[in-house]
mmCIF file of C-alpha atoms and ligand atoms in Angstrom:
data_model
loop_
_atom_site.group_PDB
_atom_site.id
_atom_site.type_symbol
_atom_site.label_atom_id
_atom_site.label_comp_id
_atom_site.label_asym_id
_atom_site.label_seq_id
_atom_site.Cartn_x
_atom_site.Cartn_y
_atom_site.Cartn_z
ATOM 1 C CA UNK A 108 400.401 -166.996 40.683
ATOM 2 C CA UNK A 109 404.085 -165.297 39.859
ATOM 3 C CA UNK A 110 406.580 -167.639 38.972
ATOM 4 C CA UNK A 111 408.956 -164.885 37.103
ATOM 5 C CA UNK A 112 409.692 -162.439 40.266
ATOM 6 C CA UNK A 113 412.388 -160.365 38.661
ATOM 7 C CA UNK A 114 413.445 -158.611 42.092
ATOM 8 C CA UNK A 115 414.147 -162.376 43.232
ATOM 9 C CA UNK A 116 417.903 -161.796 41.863
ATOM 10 C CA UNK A 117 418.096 -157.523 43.288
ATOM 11 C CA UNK A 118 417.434 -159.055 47.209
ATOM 12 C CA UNK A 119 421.096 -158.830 48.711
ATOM 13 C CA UNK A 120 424.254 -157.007 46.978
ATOM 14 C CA UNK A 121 425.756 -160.582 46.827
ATOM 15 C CA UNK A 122 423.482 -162.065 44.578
ATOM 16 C CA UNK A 123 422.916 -158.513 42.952
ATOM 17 C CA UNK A 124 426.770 -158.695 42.019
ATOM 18 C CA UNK A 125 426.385 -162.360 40.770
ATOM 19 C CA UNK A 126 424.194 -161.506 38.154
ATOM 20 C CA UNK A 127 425.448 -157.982 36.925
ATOM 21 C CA UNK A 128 426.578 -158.188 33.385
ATOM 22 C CA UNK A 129 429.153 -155.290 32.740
ATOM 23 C CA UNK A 130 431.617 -154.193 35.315
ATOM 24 C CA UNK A 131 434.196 -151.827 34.574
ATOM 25 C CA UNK A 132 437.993 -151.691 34.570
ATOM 26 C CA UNK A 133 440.565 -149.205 35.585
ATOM 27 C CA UNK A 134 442.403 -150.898 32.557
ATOM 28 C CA UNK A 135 439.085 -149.545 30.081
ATOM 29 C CA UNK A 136 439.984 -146.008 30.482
ATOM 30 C CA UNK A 137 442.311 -143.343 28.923
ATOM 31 C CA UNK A 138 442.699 -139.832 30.905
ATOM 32 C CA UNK A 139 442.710 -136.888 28.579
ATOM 33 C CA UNK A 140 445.507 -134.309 29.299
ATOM 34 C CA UNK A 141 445.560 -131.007 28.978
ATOM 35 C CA UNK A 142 449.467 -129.812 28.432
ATOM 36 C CA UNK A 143 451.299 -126.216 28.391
ATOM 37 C CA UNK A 144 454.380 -124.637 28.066
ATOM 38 C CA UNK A 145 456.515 -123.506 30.723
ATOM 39 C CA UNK A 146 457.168 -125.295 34.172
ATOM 40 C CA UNK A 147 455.565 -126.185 37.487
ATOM 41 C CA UNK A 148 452.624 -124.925 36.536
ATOM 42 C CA UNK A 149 449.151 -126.756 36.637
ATOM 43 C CA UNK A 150 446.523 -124.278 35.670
ATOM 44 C CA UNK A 151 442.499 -125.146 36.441
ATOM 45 C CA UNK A 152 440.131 -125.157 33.359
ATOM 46 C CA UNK A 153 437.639 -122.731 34.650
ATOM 47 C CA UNK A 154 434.326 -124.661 32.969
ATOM 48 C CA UNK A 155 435.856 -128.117 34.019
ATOM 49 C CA UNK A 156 436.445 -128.041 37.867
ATOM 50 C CA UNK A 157 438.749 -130.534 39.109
ATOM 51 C CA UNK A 158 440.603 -130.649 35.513
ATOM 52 C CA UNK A 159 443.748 -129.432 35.164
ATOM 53 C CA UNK A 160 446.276 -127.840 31.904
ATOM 54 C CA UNK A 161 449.883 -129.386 33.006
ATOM 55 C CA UNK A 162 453.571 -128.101 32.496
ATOM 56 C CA UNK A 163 455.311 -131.552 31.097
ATOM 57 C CA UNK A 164 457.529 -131.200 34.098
ATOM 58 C CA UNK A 165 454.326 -132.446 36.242
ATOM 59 C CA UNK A 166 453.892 -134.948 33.654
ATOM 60 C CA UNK A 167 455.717 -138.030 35.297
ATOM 61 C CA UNK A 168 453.988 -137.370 38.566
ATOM 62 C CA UNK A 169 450.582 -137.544 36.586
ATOM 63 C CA UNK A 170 451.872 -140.663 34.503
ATOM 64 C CA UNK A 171 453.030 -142.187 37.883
ATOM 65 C CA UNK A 172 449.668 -141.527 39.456
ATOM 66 C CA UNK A 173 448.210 -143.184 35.911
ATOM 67 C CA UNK A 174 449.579 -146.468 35.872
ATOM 68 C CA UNK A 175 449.590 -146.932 40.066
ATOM 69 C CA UNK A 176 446.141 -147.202 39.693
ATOM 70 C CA UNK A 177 445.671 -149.424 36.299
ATOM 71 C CA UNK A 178 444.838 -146.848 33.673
ATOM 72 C CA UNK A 179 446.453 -148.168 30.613
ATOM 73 C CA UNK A 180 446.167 -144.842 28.407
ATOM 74 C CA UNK A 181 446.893 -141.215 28.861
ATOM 75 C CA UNK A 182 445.449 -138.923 25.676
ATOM 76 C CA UNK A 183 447.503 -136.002 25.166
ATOM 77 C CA UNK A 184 446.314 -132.170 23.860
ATOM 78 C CA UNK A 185 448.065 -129.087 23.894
ATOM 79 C CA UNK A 186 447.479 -125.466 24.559
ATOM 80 C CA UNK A 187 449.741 -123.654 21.491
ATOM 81 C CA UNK A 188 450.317 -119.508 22.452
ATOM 82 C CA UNK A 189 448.112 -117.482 20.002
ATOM 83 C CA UNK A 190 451.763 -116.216 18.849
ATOM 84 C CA UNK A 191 452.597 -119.870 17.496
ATOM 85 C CA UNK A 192 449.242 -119.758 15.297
ATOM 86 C CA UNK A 193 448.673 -119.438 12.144
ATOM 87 C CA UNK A 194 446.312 -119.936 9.051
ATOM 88 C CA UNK A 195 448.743 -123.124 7.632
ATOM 89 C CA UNK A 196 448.711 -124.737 11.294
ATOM 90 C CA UNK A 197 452.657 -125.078 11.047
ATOM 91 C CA UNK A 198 453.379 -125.457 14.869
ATOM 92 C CA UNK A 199 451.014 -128.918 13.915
ATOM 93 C CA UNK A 200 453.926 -130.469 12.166
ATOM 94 C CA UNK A 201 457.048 -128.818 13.901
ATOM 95 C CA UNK A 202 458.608 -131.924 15.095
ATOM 96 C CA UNK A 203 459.873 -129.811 18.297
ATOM 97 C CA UNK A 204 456.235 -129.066 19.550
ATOM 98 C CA UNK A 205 454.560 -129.708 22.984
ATOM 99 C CA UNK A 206 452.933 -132.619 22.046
ATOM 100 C CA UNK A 207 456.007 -134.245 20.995
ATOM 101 C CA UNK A 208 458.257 -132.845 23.422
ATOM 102 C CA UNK A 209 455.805 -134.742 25.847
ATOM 103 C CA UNK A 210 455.932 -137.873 24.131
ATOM 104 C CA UNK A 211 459.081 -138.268 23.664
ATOM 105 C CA UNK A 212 459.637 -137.349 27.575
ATOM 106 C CA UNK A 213 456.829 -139.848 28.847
ATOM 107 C CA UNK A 214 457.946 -142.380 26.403
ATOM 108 C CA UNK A 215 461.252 -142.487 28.517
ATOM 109 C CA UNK A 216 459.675 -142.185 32.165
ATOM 110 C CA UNK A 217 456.892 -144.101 31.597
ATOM 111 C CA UNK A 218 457.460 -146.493 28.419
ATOM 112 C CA UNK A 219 454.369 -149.059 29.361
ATOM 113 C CA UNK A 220 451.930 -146.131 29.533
ATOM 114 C CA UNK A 221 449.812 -146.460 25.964
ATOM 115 C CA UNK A 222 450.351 -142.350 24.381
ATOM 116 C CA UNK A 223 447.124 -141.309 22.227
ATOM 117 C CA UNK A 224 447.715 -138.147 19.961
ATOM 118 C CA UNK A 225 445.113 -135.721 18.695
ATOM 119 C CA UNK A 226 445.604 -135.501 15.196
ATOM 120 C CA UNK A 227 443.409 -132.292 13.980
ATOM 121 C CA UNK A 228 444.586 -128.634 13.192
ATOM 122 C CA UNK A 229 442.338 -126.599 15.978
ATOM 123 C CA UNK A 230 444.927 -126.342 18.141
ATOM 124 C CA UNK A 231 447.282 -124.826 15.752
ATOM 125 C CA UNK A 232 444.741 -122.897 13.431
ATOM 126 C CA UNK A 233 444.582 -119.392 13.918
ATOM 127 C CA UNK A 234 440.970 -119.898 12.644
ATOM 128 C CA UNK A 235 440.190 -123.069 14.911
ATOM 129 C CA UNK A 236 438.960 -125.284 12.520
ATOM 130 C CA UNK A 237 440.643 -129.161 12.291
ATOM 131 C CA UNK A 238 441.192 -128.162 8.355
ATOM 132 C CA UNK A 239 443.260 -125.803 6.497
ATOM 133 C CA UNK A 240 440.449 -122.891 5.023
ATOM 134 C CA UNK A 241 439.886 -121.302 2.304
ATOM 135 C CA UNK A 242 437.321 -118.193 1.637
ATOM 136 C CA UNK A 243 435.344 -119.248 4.643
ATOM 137 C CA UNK A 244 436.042 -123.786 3.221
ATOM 138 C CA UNK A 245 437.305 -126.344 5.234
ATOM 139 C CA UNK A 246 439.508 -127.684 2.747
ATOM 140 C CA UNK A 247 439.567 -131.367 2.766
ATOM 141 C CA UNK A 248 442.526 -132.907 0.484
ATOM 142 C CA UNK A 249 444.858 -130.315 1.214
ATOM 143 C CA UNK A 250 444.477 -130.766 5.197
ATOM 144 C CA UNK A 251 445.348 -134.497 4.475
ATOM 145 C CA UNK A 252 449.175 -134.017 3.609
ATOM 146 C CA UNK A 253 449.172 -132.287 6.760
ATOM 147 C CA UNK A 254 447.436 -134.488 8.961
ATOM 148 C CA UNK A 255 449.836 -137.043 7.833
ATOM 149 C CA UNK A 256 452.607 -135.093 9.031
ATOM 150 C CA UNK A 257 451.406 -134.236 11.985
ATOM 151 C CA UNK A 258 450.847 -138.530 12.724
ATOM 152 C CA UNK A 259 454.620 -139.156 11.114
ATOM 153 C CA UNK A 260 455.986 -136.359 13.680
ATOM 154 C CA UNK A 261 454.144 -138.114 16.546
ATOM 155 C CA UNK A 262 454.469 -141.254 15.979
ATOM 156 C CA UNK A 263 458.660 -140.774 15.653
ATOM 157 C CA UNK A 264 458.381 -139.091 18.952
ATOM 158 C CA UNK A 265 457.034 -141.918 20.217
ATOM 159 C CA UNK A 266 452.721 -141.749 20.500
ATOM 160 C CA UNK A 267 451.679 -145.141 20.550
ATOM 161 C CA UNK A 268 448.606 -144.170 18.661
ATOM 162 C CA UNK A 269 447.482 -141.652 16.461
ATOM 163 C CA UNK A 270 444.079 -140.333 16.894
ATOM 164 C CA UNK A 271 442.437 -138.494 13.483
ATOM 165 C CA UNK A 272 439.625 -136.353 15.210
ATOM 166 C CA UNK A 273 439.753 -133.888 12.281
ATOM 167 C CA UNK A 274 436.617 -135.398 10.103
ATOM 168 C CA UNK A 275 437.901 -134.851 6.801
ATOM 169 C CA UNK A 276 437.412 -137.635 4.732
ATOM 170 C CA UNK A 277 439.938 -140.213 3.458
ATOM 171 C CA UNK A 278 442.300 -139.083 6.889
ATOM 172 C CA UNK A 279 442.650 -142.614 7.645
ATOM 173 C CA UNK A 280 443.776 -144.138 4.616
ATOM 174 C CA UNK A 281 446.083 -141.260 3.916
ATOM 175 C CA UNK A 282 447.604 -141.505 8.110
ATOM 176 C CA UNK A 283 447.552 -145.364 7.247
ATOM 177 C CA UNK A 284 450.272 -144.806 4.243
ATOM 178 C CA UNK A 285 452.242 -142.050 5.533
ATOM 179 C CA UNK A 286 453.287 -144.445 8.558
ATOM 180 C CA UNK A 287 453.679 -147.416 6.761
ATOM 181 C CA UNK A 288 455.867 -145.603 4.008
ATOM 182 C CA UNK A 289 458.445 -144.362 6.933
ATOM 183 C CA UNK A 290 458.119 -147.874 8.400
ATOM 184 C CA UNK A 291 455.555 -146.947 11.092
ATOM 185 C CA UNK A 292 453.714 -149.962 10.485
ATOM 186 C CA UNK A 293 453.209 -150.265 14.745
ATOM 187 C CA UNK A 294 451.662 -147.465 14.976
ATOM 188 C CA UNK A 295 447.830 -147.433 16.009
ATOM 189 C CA UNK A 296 445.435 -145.189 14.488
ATOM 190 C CA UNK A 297 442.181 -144.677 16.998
ATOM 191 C CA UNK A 298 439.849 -142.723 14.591
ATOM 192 C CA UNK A 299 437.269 -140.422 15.662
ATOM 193 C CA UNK A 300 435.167 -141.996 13.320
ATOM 194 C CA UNK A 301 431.648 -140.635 14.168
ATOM 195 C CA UNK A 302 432.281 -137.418 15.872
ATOM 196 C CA UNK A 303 429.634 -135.873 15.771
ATOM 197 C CA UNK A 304 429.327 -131.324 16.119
ATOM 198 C CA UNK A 305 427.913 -131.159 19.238
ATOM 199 C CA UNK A 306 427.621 -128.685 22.241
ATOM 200 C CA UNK A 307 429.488 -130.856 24.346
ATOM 201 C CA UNK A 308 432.456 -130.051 23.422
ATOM 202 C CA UNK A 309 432.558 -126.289 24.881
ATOM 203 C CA UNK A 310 434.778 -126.910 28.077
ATOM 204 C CA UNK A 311 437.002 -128.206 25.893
ATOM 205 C CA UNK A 312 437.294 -125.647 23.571
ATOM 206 C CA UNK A 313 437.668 -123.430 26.736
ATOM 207 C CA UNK A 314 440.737 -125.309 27.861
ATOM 208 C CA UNK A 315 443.209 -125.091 24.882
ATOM 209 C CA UNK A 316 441.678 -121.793 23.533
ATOM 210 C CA UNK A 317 440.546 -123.437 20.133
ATOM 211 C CA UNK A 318 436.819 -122.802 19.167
ATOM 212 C CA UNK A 319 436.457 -121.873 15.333
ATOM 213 C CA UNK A 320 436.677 -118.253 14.769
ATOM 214 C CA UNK A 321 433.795 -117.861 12.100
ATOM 215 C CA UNK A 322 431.404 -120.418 11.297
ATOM 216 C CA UNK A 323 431.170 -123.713 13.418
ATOM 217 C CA UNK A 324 432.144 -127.287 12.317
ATOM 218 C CA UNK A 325 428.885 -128.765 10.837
ATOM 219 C CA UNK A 326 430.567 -129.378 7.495
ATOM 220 C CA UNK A 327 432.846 -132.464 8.691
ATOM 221 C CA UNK A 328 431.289 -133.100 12.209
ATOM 222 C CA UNK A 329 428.040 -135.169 12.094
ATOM 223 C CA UNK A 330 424.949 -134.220 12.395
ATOM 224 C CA UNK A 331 423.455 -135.092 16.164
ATOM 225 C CA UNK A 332 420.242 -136.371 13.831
ATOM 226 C CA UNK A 333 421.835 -139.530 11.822
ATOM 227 C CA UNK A 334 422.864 -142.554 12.853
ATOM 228 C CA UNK A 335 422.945 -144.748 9.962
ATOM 229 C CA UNK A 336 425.964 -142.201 8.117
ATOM 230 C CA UNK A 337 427.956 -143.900 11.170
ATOM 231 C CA UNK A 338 427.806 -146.853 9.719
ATOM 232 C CA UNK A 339 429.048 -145.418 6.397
ATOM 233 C CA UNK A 340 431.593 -143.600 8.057
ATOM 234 C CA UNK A 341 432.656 -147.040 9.837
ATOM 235 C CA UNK A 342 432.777 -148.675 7.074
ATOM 236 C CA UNK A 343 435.491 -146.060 5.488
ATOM 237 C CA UNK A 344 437.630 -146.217 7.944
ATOM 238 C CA UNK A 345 437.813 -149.939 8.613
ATOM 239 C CA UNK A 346 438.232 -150.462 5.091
ATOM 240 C CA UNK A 347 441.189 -147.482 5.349
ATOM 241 C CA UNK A 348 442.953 -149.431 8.071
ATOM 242 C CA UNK A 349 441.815 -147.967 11.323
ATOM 243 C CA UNK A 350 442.127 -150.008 14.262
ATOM 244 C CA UNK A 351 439.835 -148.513 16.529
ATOM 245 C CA UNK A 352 436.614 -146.560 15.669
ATOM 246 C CA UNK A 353 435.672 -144.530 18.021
ATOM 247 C CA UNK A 354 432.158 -142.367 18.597
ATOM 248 C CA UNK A 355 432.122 -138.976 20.212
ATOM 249 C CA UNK A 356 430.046 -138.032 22.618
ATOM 250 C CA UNK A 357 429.554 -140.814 24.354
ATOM 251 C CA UNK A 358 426.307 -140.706 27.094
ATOM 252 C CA UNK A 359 423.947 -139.430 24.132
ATOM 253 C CA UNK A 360 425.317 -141.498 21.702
ATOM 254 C CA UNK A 361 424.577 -144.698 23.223
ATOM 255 C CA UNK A 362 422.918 -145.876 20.133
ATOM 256 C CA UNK A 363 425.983 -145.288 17.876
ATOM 257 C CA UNK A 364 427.902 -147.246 20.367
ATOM 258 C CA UNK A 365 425.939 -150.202 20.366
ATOM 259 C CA UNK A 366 425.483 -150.021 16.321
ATOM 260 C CA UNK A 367 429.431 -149.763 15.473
ATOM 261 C CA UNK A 368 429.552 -152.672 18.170
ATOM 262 C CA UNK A 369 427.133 -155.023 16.593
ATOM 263 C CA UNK A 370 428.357 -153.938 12.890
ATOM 264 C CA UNK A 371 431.606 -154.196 12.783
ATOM 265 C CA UNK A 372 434.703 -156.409 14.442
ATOM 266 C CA UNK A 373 437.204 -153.598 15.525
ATOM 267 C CA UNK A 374 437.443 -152.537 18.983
ATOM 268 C CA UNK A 375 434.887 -149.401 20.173
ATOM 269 C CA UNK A 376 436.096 -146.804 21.846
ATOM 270 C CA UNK A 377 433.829 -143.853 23.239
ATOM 271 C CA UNK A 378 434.854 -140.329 23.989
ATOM 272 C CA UNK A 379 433.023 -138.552 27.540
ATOM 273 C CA UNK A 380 433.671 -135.264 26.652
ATOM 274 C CA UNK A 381 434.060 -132.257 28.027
ATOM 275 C CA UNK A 382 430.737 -131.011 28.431
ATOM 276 C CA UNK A 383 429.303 -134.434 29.990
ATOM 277 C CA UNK A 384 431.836 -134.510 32.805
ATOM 278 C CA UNK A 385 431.163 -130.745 33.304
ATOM 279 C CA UNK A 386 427.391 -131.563 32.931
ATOM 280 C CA UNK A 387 427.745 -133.899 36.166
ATOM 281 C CA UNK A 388 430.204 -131.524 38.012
ATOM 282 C CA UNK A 389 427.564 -128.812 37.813
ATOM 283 C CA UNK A 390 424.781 -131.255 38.731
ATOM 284 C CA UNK A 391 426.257 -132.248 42.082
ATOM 285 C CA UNK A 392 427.221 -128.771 42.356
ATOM 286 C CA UNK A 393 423.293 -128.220 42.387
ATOM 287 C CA UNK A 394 422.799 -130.566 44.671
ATOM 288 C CA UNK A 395 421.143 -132.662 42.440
ATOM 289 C CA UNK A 396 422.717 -135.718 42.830
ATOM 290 C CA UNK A 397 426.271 -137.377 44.316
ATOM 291 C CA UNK A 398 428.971 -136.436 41.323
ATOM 292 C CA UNK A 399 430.749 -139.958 42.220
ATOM 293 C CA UNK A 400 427.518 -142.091 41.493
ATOM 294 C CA UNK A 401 426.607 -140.640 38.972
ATOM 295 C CA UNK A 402 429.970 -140.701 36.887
ATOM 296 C CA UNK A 403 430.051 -144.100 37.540
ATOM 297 C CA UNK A 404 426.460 -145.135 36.410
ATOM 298 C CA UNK A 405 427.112 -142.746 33.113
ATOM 299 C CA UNK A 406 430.265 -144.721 33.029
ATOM 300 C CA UNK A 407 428.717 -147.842 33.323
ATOM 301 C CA UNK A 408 425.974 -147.070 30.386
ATOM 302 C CA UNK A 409 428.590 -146.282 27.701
ATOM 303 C CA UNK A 410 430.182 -149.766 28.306
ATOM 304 C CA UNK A 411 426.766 -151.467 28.418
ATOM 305 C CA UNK A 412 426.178 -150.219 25.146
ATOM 306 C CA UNK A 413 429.309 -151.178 24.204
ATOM 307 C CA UNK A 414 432.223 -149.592 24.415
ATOM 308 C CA UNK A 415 435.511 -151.411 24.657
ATOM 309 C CA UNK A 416 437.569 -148.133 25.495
ATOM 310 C CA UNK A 417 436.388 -145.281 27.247
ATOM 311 C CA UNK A 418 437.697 -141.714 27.454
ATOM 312 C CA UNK A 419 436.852 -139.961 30.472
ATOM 313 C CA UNK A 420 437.955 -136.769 32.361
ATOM 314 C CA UNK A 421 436.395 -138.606 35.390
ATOM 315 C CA UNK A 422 438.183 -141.358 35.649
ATOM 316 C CA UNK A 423 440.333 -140.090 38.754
ATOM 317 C CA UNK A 424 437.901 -139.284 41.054
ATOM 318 C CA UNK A 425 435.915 -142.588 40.422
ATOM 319 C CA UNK A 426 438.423 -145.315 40.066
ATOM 320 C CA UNK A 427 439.604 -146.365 43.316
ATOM 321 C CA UNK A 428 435.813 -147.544 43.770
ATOM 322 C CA UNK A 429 436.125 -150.161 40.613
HETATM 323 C C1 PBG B 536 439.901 -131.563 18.288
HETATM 324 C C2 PBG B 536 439.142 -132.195 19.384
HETATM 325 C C3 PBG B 536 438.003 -131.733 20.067
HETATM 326 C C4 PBG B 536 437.757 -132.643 21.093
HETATM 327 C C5 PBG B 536 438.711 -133.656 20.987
HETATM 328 N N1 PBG B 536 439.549 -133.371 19.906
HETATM 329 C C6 PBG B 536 437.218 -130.474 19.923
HETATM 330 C C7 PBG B 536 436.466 -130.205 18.702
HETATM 331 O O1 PBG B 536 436.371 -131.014 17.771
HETATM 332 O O2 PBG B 536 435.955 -129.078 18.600
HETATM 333 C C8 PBG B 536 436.680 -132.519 22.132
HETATM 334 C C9 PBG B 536 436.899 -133.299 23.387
HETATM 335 C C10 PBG B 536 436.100 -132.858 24.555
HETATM 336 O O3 PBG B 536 435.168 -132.024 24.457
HETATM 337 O O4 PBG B 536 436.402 -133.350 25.651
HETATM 338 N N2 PBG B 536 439.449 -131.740 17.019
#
């Protein structure tokens, strides 16, 4: 005798979409966008097929594209010419730069589209590291003053929400005053609270031309090997105002996810990086599976575990089957 028969409630796809528990959203998501100087140009990211660096004259056609099809959130990161870096990471907090000159634009065209801004130095370092350094240091305390800059800048150009994914410690707190001292109380901060120094970010790096020049990031990114220092590292930056924690990767982290879910009460956001939605472009590539079913299932796993918010290069291709 069975009287549990599990596959009772798989038979049809009607009573298989009764009973599933997490469905996602176009409205979960935020794209991630590469941006450039100059005009009409959108140039392919070689180790990301499919992904795209934008001139912010394509921008509004992007942002159009965005909201037509219920994606709330557009995340915004720029590609600085080597000739505008430098060891001090000035181009960061020159009001004038792309990243605000794209805010400010999309804030116009498209004012209900929620702006997310990177707040780290790697883009702007000539030594690509999200801290100033110092005889081979990350400096922590001194990169804060100019982390907070870099959020004030943004914000008065208009980002909806600034998004610390430098790792040094006490970012928050110190982002968290800077606004609120020029009245930027609004202004979200999204940290990258456990980001951890992983692989997967290569593609990335690849994209805006900003992997570290010596030495690699292990000193403020996390180690892949801990997950109770996420908690810690939660616990900072709820207690330093953050409004969102997020954890980076996201399909290996699953764990993390579901831990910052269950420990504290601020929305989770999860970042698929670069190297997972290259990971699955290269699979199908292979032949090893359909690209579009698997994004989706990956997709589907970081919001079972929990995420409220999901980052995803993928998005596009996979949202029109939600
Ligand atoms: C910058 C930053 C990185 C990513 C987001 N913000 C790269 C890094 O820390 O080296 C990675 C995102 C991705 O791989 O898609 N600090």
């Amino acid at each position: 005798m069975m009287f549990e028969r599990p596959r009772r409630n798989r038979q049809s796809s009607a009573v298989r979409d009764l009973v599933q528990e997490t469905q996602l959203r176009a409205s979960d998501f935020v794209y991630p966008v590469f941006i450039q100087e100059g005009t009409s140009t959108q140039t392919p990211i070689t180790s990301m097929p499919g992904v795209f660096r934008y001139t912010l004259d394509l921008l509004p056609d992007l942002a159009d594209t965005l909201i037509e099809k219920g994606i709330k959130g557009a995340a915004l990161f720029p590609l600085v010419p080597d000739a505008k870096k430098n060891a001090l990471a000035l181009e960061a907090v020159n009001a004038d730069n792309l990243i605000c000159q794209a805010a400010k634009q999309l804030k116009t065209t498209h004012p209900n589209l929620m702006l997310f801004g990177d707040v780290a130095l790697d883009p702007y370092s000539s030594d690509g590291h999200d801290g100033l350094v110092e005889n081979c240091k990350i400096l922590n305390d001194e990169t804060l003053e100019v982390l907070a800059q870099m959020a004030v800048i943004q914000a008065e150009s208009g980002i909806d929400c600034v998004a610390p994914s430098d790792m040094m410690d006490g970012r928050v707190g110190y982002i968290r005053s800077s606004l609120d001292d020029i009245g930027f109380s609004d202004t979200i901060i999204c940290s990258y609270t456990a980001k951890y120094a992983s692989s997967f970010y290569g593609p990335f790096r690849d994209a805006l031309e900003s992997a570290p020049k010596a030495g690699d990031k292990k000193t403020y990114q996390m180690n892949p090997a801990n997950r109770r220092e996420a908690m810690r590292e939660a616990r900072l930056d709820s207690e330093e105002g953050a409004d969102m924690l997020m954890v980076k990767p996201a399909g290996t982290y699953l764990d993390i996810i579901s831990d910052l879910k269950q420990q504290t009460d601020l929305p989770i956001v999860a970042y698929q990086v670069s190297g997972e939605y290259s990971m699955l472009i290269a699979g199908a590539d292979k032949g090893c599976f359909n690209y579009e079913d698997a994004m989706l299932e990956s997709l589907i796993a970081i919001k079972r575990a929990g995420a409220d918010i999901i980052f995803s290069y993928g998005i596009l291709d996979i949202v029109d089957r939600l």
